[in-house]
Amino acid sequence: MTHGAHLKPAVAQKSGPLAGTVRMPGDKSISHRSFMLGGLASGQTRITGLLEGDDVLATGAAMRAMGAHIRKEDDVWIIDGVGNGCLLEPEAPLDFGNAGTGVRLTMGLVGPYDFDATFIGDASLSGRPMGRVLDPLRLMGVQVSAAAGDRLPVTLHGPRVAAPIRYRVPMASAQVKSAVLLAGLNAPGTTVVIEPVMTRDHTEKMLEGFGAQISVETDGDGVRTIALQGQGALQGQVIDVPGDPSSTAFPLVAALLVRDSDVIIRNVLMNPLRTGLITTLLEMGGNIEIMNARVSGGEDVADLRVRSSELHGVRVPPERAPSMIDEYPVLAIAASFARGETLMEGLEELRVKESDRLSAVAEGLKINGVDCDEGESSLRVRGVPDGANLGALRADCVVQTHLDHRIAMAFLVMGLASERPVSVDDAGIIATSFPEFMDLMTGLGADIGLVQEPA
Ligand code: S3P
């Protein structure tokens, strides 16, 4: 599972109009949670539309290693779960590859169990902070052994009986909120999570769907108090995973930037805690039509029609960050082609993603001719409307992706509209979240390809 040293360089070139209809693969956040809750619940869970990216498959492998039976028949993933409280001790370290959501949520899920579980990952994941999840687990009585700075590899051993906690999430993080709630499933009594800044709510919604006793109260300042009764029964469910808005971002921005494009993107999750990018692009003058808005499996879903647009710069307020946290790399690309300046603030969490995304984006923009300023937690981009003079300044200007799928995809989108080509050092990492990316984009007419190595 760990991403190997063999990189797959790729290049994108200025493309003719993008046209056609695409259907988005499943949402990564919901897919991870479907495997986890399906593997934990009693009885059978049937999942359609699951994202079959490396990240999600790693979570499936971990659930298998702890006793869940998981198989695929035609297009349906079928899981026979173990029952809440009945996970088995894994015989080997659980390898999460590149997947922050997978490892952090699973640490929550198994932390309180009275057995050893060891977590490992690739070079990117091994550099990311795990203390944000380990700290609340320690409060529940979990013994933690971790590499320096609370990094992977991590071994957890839960107490005989875990203590339910009342925990205020110190940063805007759905992963931390979710890890504490999942840990609370295996503690007696009520686990309470206080969330000062609202983040994606898939864990709460899905826990309720699986039959957990969970309540959410929001006060006048928007602070949410989530209370979960531990040790209750969970029952397998039928899940149809909607398309991933974070993956949608790439064909969406590409269609806005490439002249004369007209693209329809079907099956997009429109949960309001995930649609900050669409709000921002509309403010920038993007021609995005939201069609067939509907509710599917308790989530808002729609199709999008996107046509080329002349964008203008905007200020993106910091409070919007949680609803578009994974979309800043590709927003920075949109901003590079917008008239005037775009200022993005409240980006401190970007520094601890699959890469330090703030510096990876700023570095990539600079070597492709974009005038930008990287602040401690902000990014200012001055755009060039027709992409004149944008693209690799020299042949050796290759974007370093640092094992970060979204850096790779964002810069490949850039090359479709810039005067000169844009190269990235590795497109292999894209398989973690969006294995269909290359085929889907070239199917729309994008000129993207792997760089053939000299024979
Ligand atoms: C996710 C939460 C976000 C996001 C990640 C998926 C989730 O991370 O960046 O890609 O599924 O809960 P943080 O919780 O660290 O903000």
Tab-separated table of C-alpha atoms and ligand atoms in Angstrom:
chain	number	residue	atom	x	y	z
A	1	MET	CA	0.000	0.000	0.000
A	2	THR	CA	2.848	2.383	0.774
A	3	HIS	CA	3.545	4.534	-2.269
A	4	GLY	CA	6.788	3.402	-3.820
A	5	ALA	CA	9.750	5.491	-4.916
A	6	HIS	CA	8.839	5.038	-8.583
A	7	LEU	CA	7.405	8.370	-9.670
A	8	LYS	CA	5.220	8.861	-12.726
A	9	PRO	CA	5.867	12.341	-14.147
A	10	ALA	CA	3.029	13.897	-16.158
A	11	VAL	CA	2.457	16.966	-18.276
A	12	ALA	CA	-0.611	19.000	-19.249
A	13	GLN	CA	-0.794	21.275	-22.301
A	14	LYS	CA	-3.098	24.005	-23.484
A	15	SER	CA	-6.263	22.237	-24.612
A	16	GLY	CA	-9.153	22.842	-26.975
A	17	PRO	CA	-12.663	23.171	-25.523
A	18	LEU	CA	-13.604	20.591	-22.894
A	19	ALA	CA	-16.968	19.018	-23.626
A	20	GLY	CA	-19.099	16.109	-22.481
A	21	THR	CA	-20.790	14.595	-19.467
A	22	VAL	CA	-18.998	12.858	-16.617
A	23	ARG	CA	-20.236	11.067	-13.509
A	24	MET	CA	-18.199	11.591	-10.377
A	25	PRO	CA	-16.771	8.666	-8.398
A	26	GLY	CA	-17.800	8.303	-4.752
A	27	ASP	CA	-16.977	10.716	-1.980
A	28	LYS	CA	-13.809	9.774	-0.103
A	29	SER	CA	-15.022	10.863	3.336
A	30	ILE	CA	-18.269	8.898	3.075
A	31	SER	CA	-16.501	5.879	1.548
A	32	HIS	CA	-14.043	5.613	4.471
A	33	ARG	CA	-16.884	5.863	6.973
A	34	SER	CA	-18.968	3.301	5.049
A	35	PHE	CA	-16.207	0.702	5.380
A	36	MET	CA	-15.627	1.550	9.058
A	37	LEU	CA	-19.229	1.604	10.224
A	38	GLY	CA	-20.193	-1.305	7.952
A	39	GLY	CA	-17.299	-3.335	9.358
A	40	LEU	CA	-18.278	-2.482	12.910
A	41	ALA	CA	-22.066	-2.854	12.720
A	42	SER	CA	-23.977	-6.094	13.249
A	43	GLY	CA	-25.429	-7.666	10.133
A	44	GLN	CA	-24.875	-6.705	6.536
A	45	THR	CA	-24.003	-3.391	4.912
A	46	ARG	CA	-24.311	-2.983	1.142
A	47	ILE	CA	-22.481	-0.096	-0.506
A	48	THR	CA	-22.804	1.182	-4.061
A	49	GLY	CA	-20.781	4.050	-5.512
A	50	LEU	CA	-17.866	3.422	-3.143
A	51	LEU	CA	-14.676	5.249	-4.102
A	52	GLU	CA	-12.143	2.548	-4.966
A	53	GLY	CA	-9.111	4.753	-4.365
A	54	ASP	CA	-6.034	3.471	-2.525
A	55	ASP	CA	-6.920	5.462	0.611
A	56	VAL	CA	-10.343	3.876	0.989
A	57	LEU	CA	-9.095	0.393	0.107
A	58	ALA	CA	-6.551	0.723	2.930
A	59	THR	CA	-9.405	1.341	5.352
A	60	GLY	CA	-11.202	-1.710	3.965
A	61	ALA	CA	-8.062	-3.810	4.480
A	62	ALA	CA	-7.784	-2.574	8.080
A	63	MET	CA	-11.402	-3.472	8.835
A	64	ARG	CA	-10.794	-6.912	7.312
A	65	ALA	CA	-7.725	-7.351	9.504
A	66	MET	CA	-9.959	-6.718	12.518
A	67	GLY	CA	-12.621	-9.256	11.639
A	68	ALA	CA	-15.000	-7.701	9.108
A	69	HIS	CA	-15.920	-9.781	6.063
A	70	ILE	CA	-15.769	-7.587	2.971
A	71	ARG	CA	-16.396	-8.654	-0.600
A	72	LYS	CA	-17.526	-7.179	-3.890
A	73	GLU	CA	-20.281	-8.654	-6.053
A	74	ASP	CA	-20.834	-6.839	-9.340
A	75	ASP	CA	-20.983	-3.170	-8.321
A	76	VAL	CA	-21.910	-3.740	-4.695
A	77	TRP	CA	-19.533	-3.932	-1.752
A	78	ILE	CA	-21.001	-6.287	0.842
A	79	ILE	CA	-19.772	-6.178	4.421
A	80	ASP	CA	-20.634	-8.523	7.234
A	81	GLY	CA	-19.698	-6.554	10.319
A	82	VAL	CA	-18.427	-7.801	13.672
A	83	GLY	CA	-20.871	-5.945	15.959
A	84	ASN	CA	-20.018	-2.887	18.059
A	85	GLY	CA	-17.320	-3.665	20.620
A	86	CYS	CA	-16.247	-6.872	18.868
A	87	LEU	CA	-13.318	-5.904	16.647
A	88	LEU	CA	-10.474	-8.442	16.715
A	89	GLU	CA	-6.840	-7.691	17.473
A	90	PRO	CA	-5.002	-7.168	14.166
A	91	GLU	CA	-2.118	-9.616	13.690
A	92	ALA	CA	0.067	-7.158	11.757
A	93	PRO	CA	0.514	-3.381	11.608
A	94	LEU	CA	-2.343	-1.613	9.818
A	95	ASP	CA	-0.855	0.167	6.776
A	96	PHE	CA	-2.836	3.256	5.786
A	97	GLY	CA	-0.547	4.338	2.958
A	98	ASN	CA	-1.233	8.049	2.311
A	99	ALA	CA	-4.600	8.220	4.102
A	100	GLY	CA	-4.952	10.733	6.950
A	101	THR	CA	-8.680	10.204	7.315
A	102	GLY	CA	-8.290	6.424	7.324
A	103	VAL	CA	-5.594	6.346	9.972
A	104	ARG	CA	-7.013	9.030	12.276
A	105	LEU	CA	-10.571	7.715	12.282
A	106	THR	CA	-9.455	4.119	12.698
A	107	MET	CA	-7.241	5.101	15.638
A	108	GLY	CA	-10.395	6.472	17.241
A	109	LEU	CA	-12.363	3.369	16.376
A	110	VAL	CA	-9.909	0.865	17.901
A	111	GLY	CA	-8.052	3.018	20.440
A	112	PRO	CA	-10.304	2.022	23.363
A	113	TYR	CA	-9.945	-1.744	22.724
A	114	ASP	CA	-7.920	-3.674	25.269
A	115	PHE	CA	-5.401	-4.947	22.684
A	116	ASP	CA	-2.422	-3.704	20.677
A	117	ALA	CA	-2.973	-2.072	17.311
A	118	THR	CA	-0.095	-0.559	15.320
A	119	PHE	CA	-0.558	2.029	12.578
A	120	ILE	CA	1.897	2.783	9.764
A	121	GLY	CA	1.839	4.778	6.529
A	122	ASP	CA	3.883	6.241	3.693
A	123	ALA	CA	6.457	9.048	4.010
A	124	SER	CA	3.766	11.748	3.756
A	125	LEU	CA	1.494	10.211	6.396
A	126	SER	CA	4.460	9.474	8.665
A	127	GLY	CA	5.283	13.187	8.713
A	128	ARG	CA	1.775	14.310	9.717
A	129	PRO	CA	0.748	15.170	13.296
A	130	MET	CA	-1.247	12.464	15.073
A	131	GLY	CA	-1.263	14.182	18.503
A	132	ARG	CA	-4.592	15.803	17.675
A	133	VAL	CA	-6.171	12.337	17.844
A	134	LEU	CA	-3.820	10.760	20.377
A	135	ASP	CA	-4.468	13.472	22.999
A	136	PRO	CA	-8.200	12.736	23.418
A	137	LEU	CA	-7.484	8.991	23.299
A	138	ARG	CA	-4.988	9.426	26.164
A	139	LEU	CA	-7.756	11.136	28.145
A	140	MET	CA	-9.905	8.041	27.619
A	141	GLY	CA	-7.171	5.887	29.143
A	142	VAL	CA	-5.525	4.629	25.966
A	143	GLN	CA	-1.795	3.878	26.189
A	144	VAL	CA	0.051	5.407	23.272
A	145	SER	CA	3.490	4.724	21.928
A	146	ALA	CA	4.444	6.937	18.985
A	147	ALA	CA	7.451	8.241	17.101
A	148	ALA	CA	8.822	11.678	18.104
A	149	GLY	CA	6.267	14.472	17.853
A	150	ASP	CA	3.356	12.010	18.003
A	151	ARG	CA	4.038	10.739	14.488
A	152	LEU	CA	3.589	7.260	12.973
A	153	PRO	CA	4.317	4.478	13.651
A	154	VAL	CA	1.844	4.533	16.521
A	155	THR	CA	0.824	1.641	18.750
A	156	LEU	CA	-2.328	1.924	20.837
A	157	HIS	CA	-3.500	-0.217	23.712
A	158	GLY	CA	-6.863	0.574	25.271
A	159	PRO	CA	-7.770	0.198	28.958
A	160	ARG	CA	-10.086	-2.523	30.319
A	161	VAL	CA	-12.870	0.046	30.307
A	162	ALA	CA	-12.410	3.317	28.452
A	163	ALA	CA	-13.493	6.571	30.089
A	164	PRO	CA	-16.069	8.614	28.184
A	165	ILE	CA	-14.846	12.192	27.772
A	166	ARG	CA	-16.154	15.655	27.095
A	167	TYR	CA	-13.821	17.070	24.462
A	168	ARG	CA	-13.609	20.484	22.839
A	169	VAL	CA	-11.975	20.113	19.421
A	170	PRO	CA	-9.063	22.578	19.421
A	171	MET	CA	-8.853	23.082	15.630
A	172	ALA	CA	-11.423	22.937	12.812
A	173	SER	CA	-11.075	19.227	12.048
A	174	ALA	CA	-13.719	16.699	11.079
A	175	GLN	CA	-11.110	13.985	11.530
A	176	VAL	CA	-10.552	14.820	15.197
A	177	LYS	CA	-14.275	15.175	15.892
A	178	SER	CA	-14.913	11.852	14.173
A	179	ALA	CA	-12.079	10.016	15.935
A	180	VAL	CA	-13.442	11.005	19.360
A	181	LEU	CA	-17.009	10.013	18.433
A	182	LEU	CA	-15.864	6.654	17.062
A	183	ALA	CA	-13.832	6.056	20.229
A	184	GLY	CA	-16.941	6.890	22.236
A	185	LEU	CA	-18.730	3.963	20.594
A	186	ASN	CA	-16.664	1.640	22.771
A	187	ALA	CA	-16.786	3.595	26.067
A	188	PRO	CA	-19.620	3.295	28.589
A	189	GLY	CA	-21.826	6.358	29.135
A	190	THR	CA	-21.914	9.558	27.122
A	191	THR	CA	-19.036	10.922	25.068
A	192	VAL	CA	-19.448	14.603	24.266
A	193	VAL	CA	-17.652	16.483	21.506
A	194	ILE	CA	-17.835	20.263	21.405
A	195	GLU	CA	-17.180	21.698	18.003
A	196	PRO	CA	-16.672	25.482	17.993
A	197	VAL	CA	-16.352	25.639	14.188
A	198	MET	CA	-18.635	23.371	12.196
A	199	THR	CA	-16.929	20.876	9.888
A	200	ARG	CA	-18.234	18.160	7.578
A	201	ASP	CA	-20.898	16.184	9.426
A	202	HIS	CA	-20.769	12.794	7.707
A	203	THR	CA	-19.798	10.922	10.879
A	204	GLU	CA	-22.726	12.281	12.880
A	205	LYS	CA	-25.205	11.620	10.078
A	206	MET	CA	-23.944	8.126	9.368
A	207	LEU	CA	-23.736	7.135	13.044
A	208	GLU	CA	-27.388	8.094	13.348
A	209	GLY	CA	-28.178	6.128	10.189
A	210	PHE	CA	-26.511	3.020	11.657
A	211	GLY	CA	-28.681	3.361	14.780
A	212	ALA	CA	-26.333	5.035	17.281
A	213	GLN	CA	-27.884	7.186	20.007
A	214	ILE	CA	-26.483	10.570	19.044
A	215	SER	CA	-27.759	14.108	19.477
A	216	VAL	CA	-26.487	17.433	18.168
A	217	GLU	CA	-27.282	20.838	19.646
A	218	THR	CA	-26.127	24.119	18.165
A	219	ASP	CA	-26.025	27.270	20.307
A	220	GLY	CA	-26.524	30.872	19.198
A	221	ASP	CA	-22.811	31.234	18.345
A	222	GLY	CA	-22.860	28.160	16.116
A	223	VAL	CA	-20.992	26.000	18.656
A	224	ARG	CA	-22.160	22.393	18.309
A	225	THR	CA	-22.419	19.924	21.181
A	226	ILE	CA	-22.538	16.327	19.990
A	227	ALA	CA	-23.453	13.664	22.537
A	228	LEU	CA	-23.054	9.956	21.808
A	229	GLN	CA	-24.219	7.073	24.020
A	230	GLY	CA	-21.477	4.445	24.015
A	231	GLN	CA	-21.736	0.687	23.665
A	232	GLY	CA	-25.025	0.757	21.778
A	233	ALA	CA	-25.887	-1.576	18.929
A	234	LEU	CA	-25.181	-0.581	15.335
A	235	GLN	CA	-27.101	-2.167	12.489
A	236	GLY	CA	-25.828	-2.669	8.916
A	237	GLN	CA	-27.218	-0.293	6.288
A	238	VAL	CA	-27.676	0.168	2.545
A	239	ILE	CA	-25.515	3.064	1.351
A	240	ASP	CA	-25.287	4.766	-2.035
A	241	VAL	CA	-22.192	6.999	-1.902
A	242	PRO	CA	-22.677	10.313	-3.756
A	243	GLY	CA	-19.937	11.751	-5.983
A	244	ASP	CA	-16.978	13.491	-4.358
A	245	PRO	CA	-17.166	17.304	-4.448
A	246	SER	CA	-13.424	17.508	-3.772
A	247	SER	CA	-12.683	15.468	-6.911
A	248	THR	CA	-15.375	17.394	-8.825
A	249	ALA	CA	-13.292	20.509	-8.195
A	250	PHE	CA	-10.747	19.490	-10.871
A	251	PRO	CA	-12.976	19.064	-13.948
A	252	LEU	CA	-15.066	21.973	-12.659
A	253	VAL	CA	-12.178	24.447	-12.558
A	254	ALA	CA	-10.768	23.035	-15.812
A	255	ALA	CA	-14.084	23.693	-17.606
A	256	LEU	CA	-14.171	27.263	-16.269
A	257	LEU	CA	-10.619	27.982	-17.432
A	258	VAL	CA	-10.402	26.283	-20.836
A	259	ARG	CA	-11.946	28.515	-23.487
A	260	ASP	CA	-15.340	27.486	-25.019
A	261	SER	CA	-15.815	24.539	-22.660
A	262	ASP	CA	-19.236	23.171	-21.729
A	263	VAL	CA	-19.222	20.224	-19.319
A	264	ILE	CA	-21.889	18.464	-17.288
A	265	ILE	CA	-20.757	16.820	-14.049
A	266	ARG	CA	-23.293	14.398	-12.600
A	267	ASN	CA	-23.875	13.046	-9.106
A	268	VAL	CA	-22.104	15.687	-6.996
A	269	LEU	CA	-22.522	15.687	-3.202
A	270	MET	CA	-23.828	19.167	-2.272
A	271	ASN	CA	-23.673	18.922	1.518
A	272	PRO	CA	-23.372	22.616	2.501
A	273	LEU	CA	-20.287	21.792	4.593
A	274	ARG	CA	-18.522	20.764	1.364
A	275	THR	CA	-19.587	23.412	-1.158
A	276	GLY	CA	-17.355	26.367	-0.249
A	277	LEU	CA	-15.490	26.112	-3.560
A	278	ILE	CA	-18.683	26.409	-5.611
A	279	THR	CA	-19.740	29.461	-3.550
A	280	THR	CA	-16.334	31.048	-4.176
A	281	LEU	CA	-16.236	30.284	-7.894
A	282	LEU	CA	-19.748	31.735	-8.304
A	283	GLU	CA	-18.536	34.902	-6.561
A	284	MET	CA	-15.600	34.995	-8.987
A	285	GLY	CA	-18.042	35.022	-11.909
A	286	GLY	CA	-18.001	31.297	-12.697
A	287	ASN	CA	-20.794	30.046	-14.954
A	288	ILE	CA	-21.959	27.062	-12.879
A	289	GLU	CA	-25.550	25.905	-13.146
A	290	ILE	CA	-26.828	23.646	-10.369
A	291	MET	CA	-29.282	21.196	-11.927
A	292	ASN	CA	-31.509	18.364	-10.681
A	293	ALA	CA	-30.953	19.193	-7.020
A	294	ARG	CA	-32.206	16.185	-5.053
A	295	VAL	CA	-31.756	14.265	-1.823
A	296	SER	CA	-30.147	10.828	-2.013
A	297	GLY	CA	-29.427	8.687	1.057
A	298	GLY	CA	-29.916	11.705	3.335
A	299	GLU	CA	-27.447	13.904	1.434
A	300	ASP	CA	-28.015	16.765	-1.009
A	301	VAL	CA	-26.860	15.808	-4.509
A	302	ALA	CA	-26.974	17.698	-7.833
A	303	ASP	CA	-25.582	17.815	-11.360
A	304	LEU	CA	-23.491	20.777	-12.456
A	305	ARG	CA	-23.277	22.413	-15.877
A	306	VAL	CA	-20.049	24.362	-16.161
A	307	ARG	CA	-19.097	26.723	-18.969
A	308	SER	CA	-15.913	28.722	-19.580
A	309	SER	CA	-15.955	31.974	-17.677
A	310	GLU	CA	-14.005	35.158	-17.224
A	311	LEU	CA	-13.188	35.042	-13.533
A	312	HIS	CA	-12.276	37.930	-11.290
A	313	GLY	CA	-10.368	37.883	-8.005
A	314	VAL	CA	-12.152	37.834	-4.625
A	315	ARG	CA	-11.323	37.729	-0.931
A	316	VAL	CA	-12.165	34.279	0.444
A	317	PRO	CA	-13.134	34.689	4.115
A	318	PRO	CA	-11.365	32.497	6.678
A	319	GLU	CA	-14.647	31.159	8.056
A	320	ARG	CA	-15.302	29.476	4.719
A	321	ALA	CA	-12.152	27.337	5.006
A	322	PRO	CA	-13.721	24.244	6.638
A	323	SER	CA	-16.227	23.897	3.788
A	324	MET	CA	-13.512	23.909	1.111
A	325	ILE	CA	-10.378	22.865	2.978
A	326	ASP	CA	-9.219	20.396	0.310
A	327	GLU	CA	-10.058	22.735	-2.567
A	328	TYR	CA	-7.542	25.557	-2.027
A	329	PRO	CA	-4.880	24.131	-4.372
A	330	VAL	CA	-7.267	24.145	-7.319
A	331	LEU	CA	-8.833	27.455	-6.240
A	332	ALA	CA	-5.318	28.930	-6.389
A	333	ILE	CA	-5.152	27.707	-9.998
A	334	ALA	CA	-8.512	29.352	-10.800
A	335	ALA	CA	-7.207	32.545	-9.154
A	336	SER	CA	-4.111	32.434	-11.386
A	337	PHE	CA	-6.382	33.000	-14.410
A	338	ALA	CA	-8.703	35.554	-12.767
A	339	ARG	CA	-8.585	39.299	-13.330
A	340	GLY	CA	-7.110	41.014	-10.274
A	341	GLU	CA	-6.119	39.621	-6.924
A	342	THR	CA	-7.521	36.728	-4.897
A	343	LEU	CA	-6.794	36.616	-1.177
A	344	MET	CA	-7.330	33.360	0.727
A	345	GLU	CA	-7.124	33.518	4.513
A	346	GLY	CA	-7.450	31.119	7.429
A	347	LEU	CA	-5.293	28.471	5.760
A	348	GLU	CA	-3.279	27.237	8.779
A	349	GLU	CA	-4.630	23.679	8.427
A	350	LEU	CA	-3.220	23.484	4.875
A	351	ARG	CA	0.235	23.149	6.386
A	352	VAL	CA	-0.561	19.697	7.819
A	353	LYS	CA	-2.283	18.020	4.863
A	354	GLU	CA	-0.745	15.322	2.643
A	355	SER	CA	1.963	17.974	2.081
A	356	ASP	CA	2.444	21.488	3.392
A	357	ARG	CA	-0.073	22.554	0.776
A	358	LEU	CA	0.417	26.244	1.277
A	359	SER	CA	4.103	26.142	0.403
A	360	ALA	CA	3.659	23.407	-2.255
A	361	VAL	CA	1.044	25.545	-4.038
A	362	ALA	CA	3.064	28.765	-3.763
A	363	GLU	CA	6.224	27.028	-5.055
A	364	GLY	CA	4.332	25.466	-7.954
A	365	LEU	CA	2.677	28.765	-8.897
A	366	LYS	CA	5.996	30.615	-8.855
A	367	ILE	CA	7.823	28.196	-11.168
A	368	ASN	CA	4.879	28.506	-13.548
A	369	GLY	CA	5.029	32.282	-13.695
A	370	VAL	CA	2.266	33.236	-11.248
A	371	ASP	CA	2.757	36.283	-9.050
A	372	CYS	CA	1.763	35.238	-5.511
A	373	ASP	CA	2.610	35.799	-1.829
A	374	GLU	CA	2.642	32.992	0.707
A	375	GLY	CA	1.751	34.228	4.211
A	376	GLU	CA	1.824	32.239	7.447
A	377	SER	CA	-1.818	31.226	6.905
A	378	SER	CA	-2.794	33.054	3.741
A	379	LEU	CA	-2.179	33.075	0.019
A	380	ARG	CA	-2.461	36.072	-2.289
A	381	VAL	CA	-2.569	35.367	-6.037
A	382	ARG	CA	-2.502	37.955	-8.829
A	383	GLY	CA	-4.068	36.404	-11.906
A	384	VAL	CA	-3.440	36.664	-15.656
A	385	PRO	CA	-6.848	36.348	-17.381
A	386	ASP	CA	-5.775	34.613	-20.591
A	387	GLY	CA	-2.938	32.604	-19.068
A	388	ALA	CA	-0.417	34.539	-21.191
A	389	ASN	CA	3.120	33.642	-20.184
A	390	LEU	CA	1.926	31.150	-17.562
A	391	GLY	CA	3.293	27.612	-17.501
A	392	ALA	CA	6.769	26.195	-16.874
A	393	LEU	CA	9.303	29.015	-17.022
A	394	ARG	CA	12.082	26.557	-17.972
A	395	ALA	CA	12.183	22.892	-18.924
A	396	ASP	CA	13.354	21.945	-15.431
A	397	CYS	CA	10.402	23.709	-13.740
A	398	VAL	CA	8.552	20.615	-12.581
A	399	VAL	CA	5.986	20.906	-9.774
A	400	GLN	CA	6.995	18.855	-6.733
A	401	THR	CA	3.883	17.029	-5.541
A	402	HIS	CA	5.372	15.764	-2.239
A	403	LEU	CA	3.137	12.639	-2.349
A	404	ASP	CA	0.070	14.913	-2.495
A	405	HIS	CA	-2.647	13.901	-4.966
A	406	ARG	CA	-4.362	17.295	-4.914
A	407	ILE	CA	-1.157	19.173	-5.772
A	408	ALA	CA	-0.699	16.857	-8.770
A	409	MET	CA	-4.274	17.294	-10.047
A	410	ALA	CA	-4.415	21.063	-9.445
A	411	PHE	CA	-1.273	21.754	-11.475
A	412	LEU	CA	-2.315	19.413	-14.284
A	413	VAL	CA	-5.505	21.505	-14.521
A	414	MET	CA	-3.332	24.616	-14.716
A	415	GLY	CA	-1.495	23.318	-17.786
A	416	LEU	CA	-4.766	22.987	-19.738
A	417	ALA	CA	-5.232	26.763	-19.872
A	418	SER	CA	-1.727	28.227	-19.556
A	419	GLU	CA	0.333	29.330	-22.538
A	420	ARG	CA	3.135	26.875	-21.809
A	421	PRO	CA	2.826	23.274	-20.524
A	422	VAL	CA	2.834	22.455	-16.811
A	423	SER	CA	4.674	19.376	-15.525
A	424	VAL	CA	4.335	17.513	-12.231
A	425	ASP	CA	6.870	15.048	-10.836
A	426	ASP	CA	4.291	12.353	-10.032
A	427	ALA	CA	0.781	11.523	-11.176
A	428	GLY	CA	0.832	8.056	-9.571
A	429	ILE	CA	-0.260	9.468	-6.225
A	430	ILE	CA	-3.582	10.566	-7.784
A	431	ALA	CA	-4.762	6.963	-7.370
A	432	THR	CA	-5.183	7.586	-3.639
A	433	SER	CA	-8.364	9.617	-4.196
A	434	PHE	CA	-9.313	9.780	-7.883
A	435	PRO	CA	-7.976	6.836	-9.923
A	436	GLU	CA	-10.219	7.831	-12.864
A	437	PHE	CA	-8.759	11.351	-13.097
A	438	MET	CA	-6.592	10.931	-16.208
A	439	ASP	CA	-9.211	9.026	-18.215
A	440	LEU	CA	-12.039	11.303	-17.135
A	441	MET	CA	-10.109	14.444	-18.051
A	442	THR	CA	-8.771	13.172	-21.376
A	443	GLY	CA	-12.318	11.963	-22.189
A	444	LEU	CA	-13.432	15.596	-21.917
A	445	GLY	CA	-10.659	16.643	-24.303
A	446	ALA	CA	-7.891	17.549	-21.853
A	447	ASP	CA	-4.360	17.191	-23.195
A	448	ILE	CA	-2.788	15.439	-20.204
A	449	GLY	CA	-0.469	12.474	-20.251
A	450	LEU	CA	2.294	10.637	-18.491
A	451	VAL	CA	5.764	11.631	-19.611
A	452	GLN	CA	7.298	8.718	-21.492
A	453	GLU	CA	10.658	7.868	-20.017
A	454	PRO	CA	13.479	7.644	-22.594
A	455	ALA	CA	14.047	4.007	-23.656
B	1	S3P	C1	-11.763	14.752	6.185
B	1	S3P	C2	-11.525	15.895	6.906
B	1	S3P	C3	-10.568	16.936	6.485
B	1	S3P	C4	-10.166	16.790	5.014
B	1	S3P	C5	-9.867	15.364	4.664
B	1	S3P	C6	-11.105	14.495	4.882
B	1	S3P	C7	-12.736	13.764	6.683
B	1	S3P	O1	-9.405	16.837	7.286
B	1	S3P	O2	-9.028	17.593	4.737
B	1	S3P	O3	-9.466	15.259	3.313
B	1	S3P	O4	-13.164	12.876	5.919
B	1	S3P	O5	-13.106	13.867	7.865
B	1	S3P	P1	-9.271	17.610	8.709
B	1	S3P	O6	-10.204	17.011	9.650
B	1	S3P	O7	-7.836	17.402	9.108
B	1	S3P	O8	-9.570	19.050	8.388
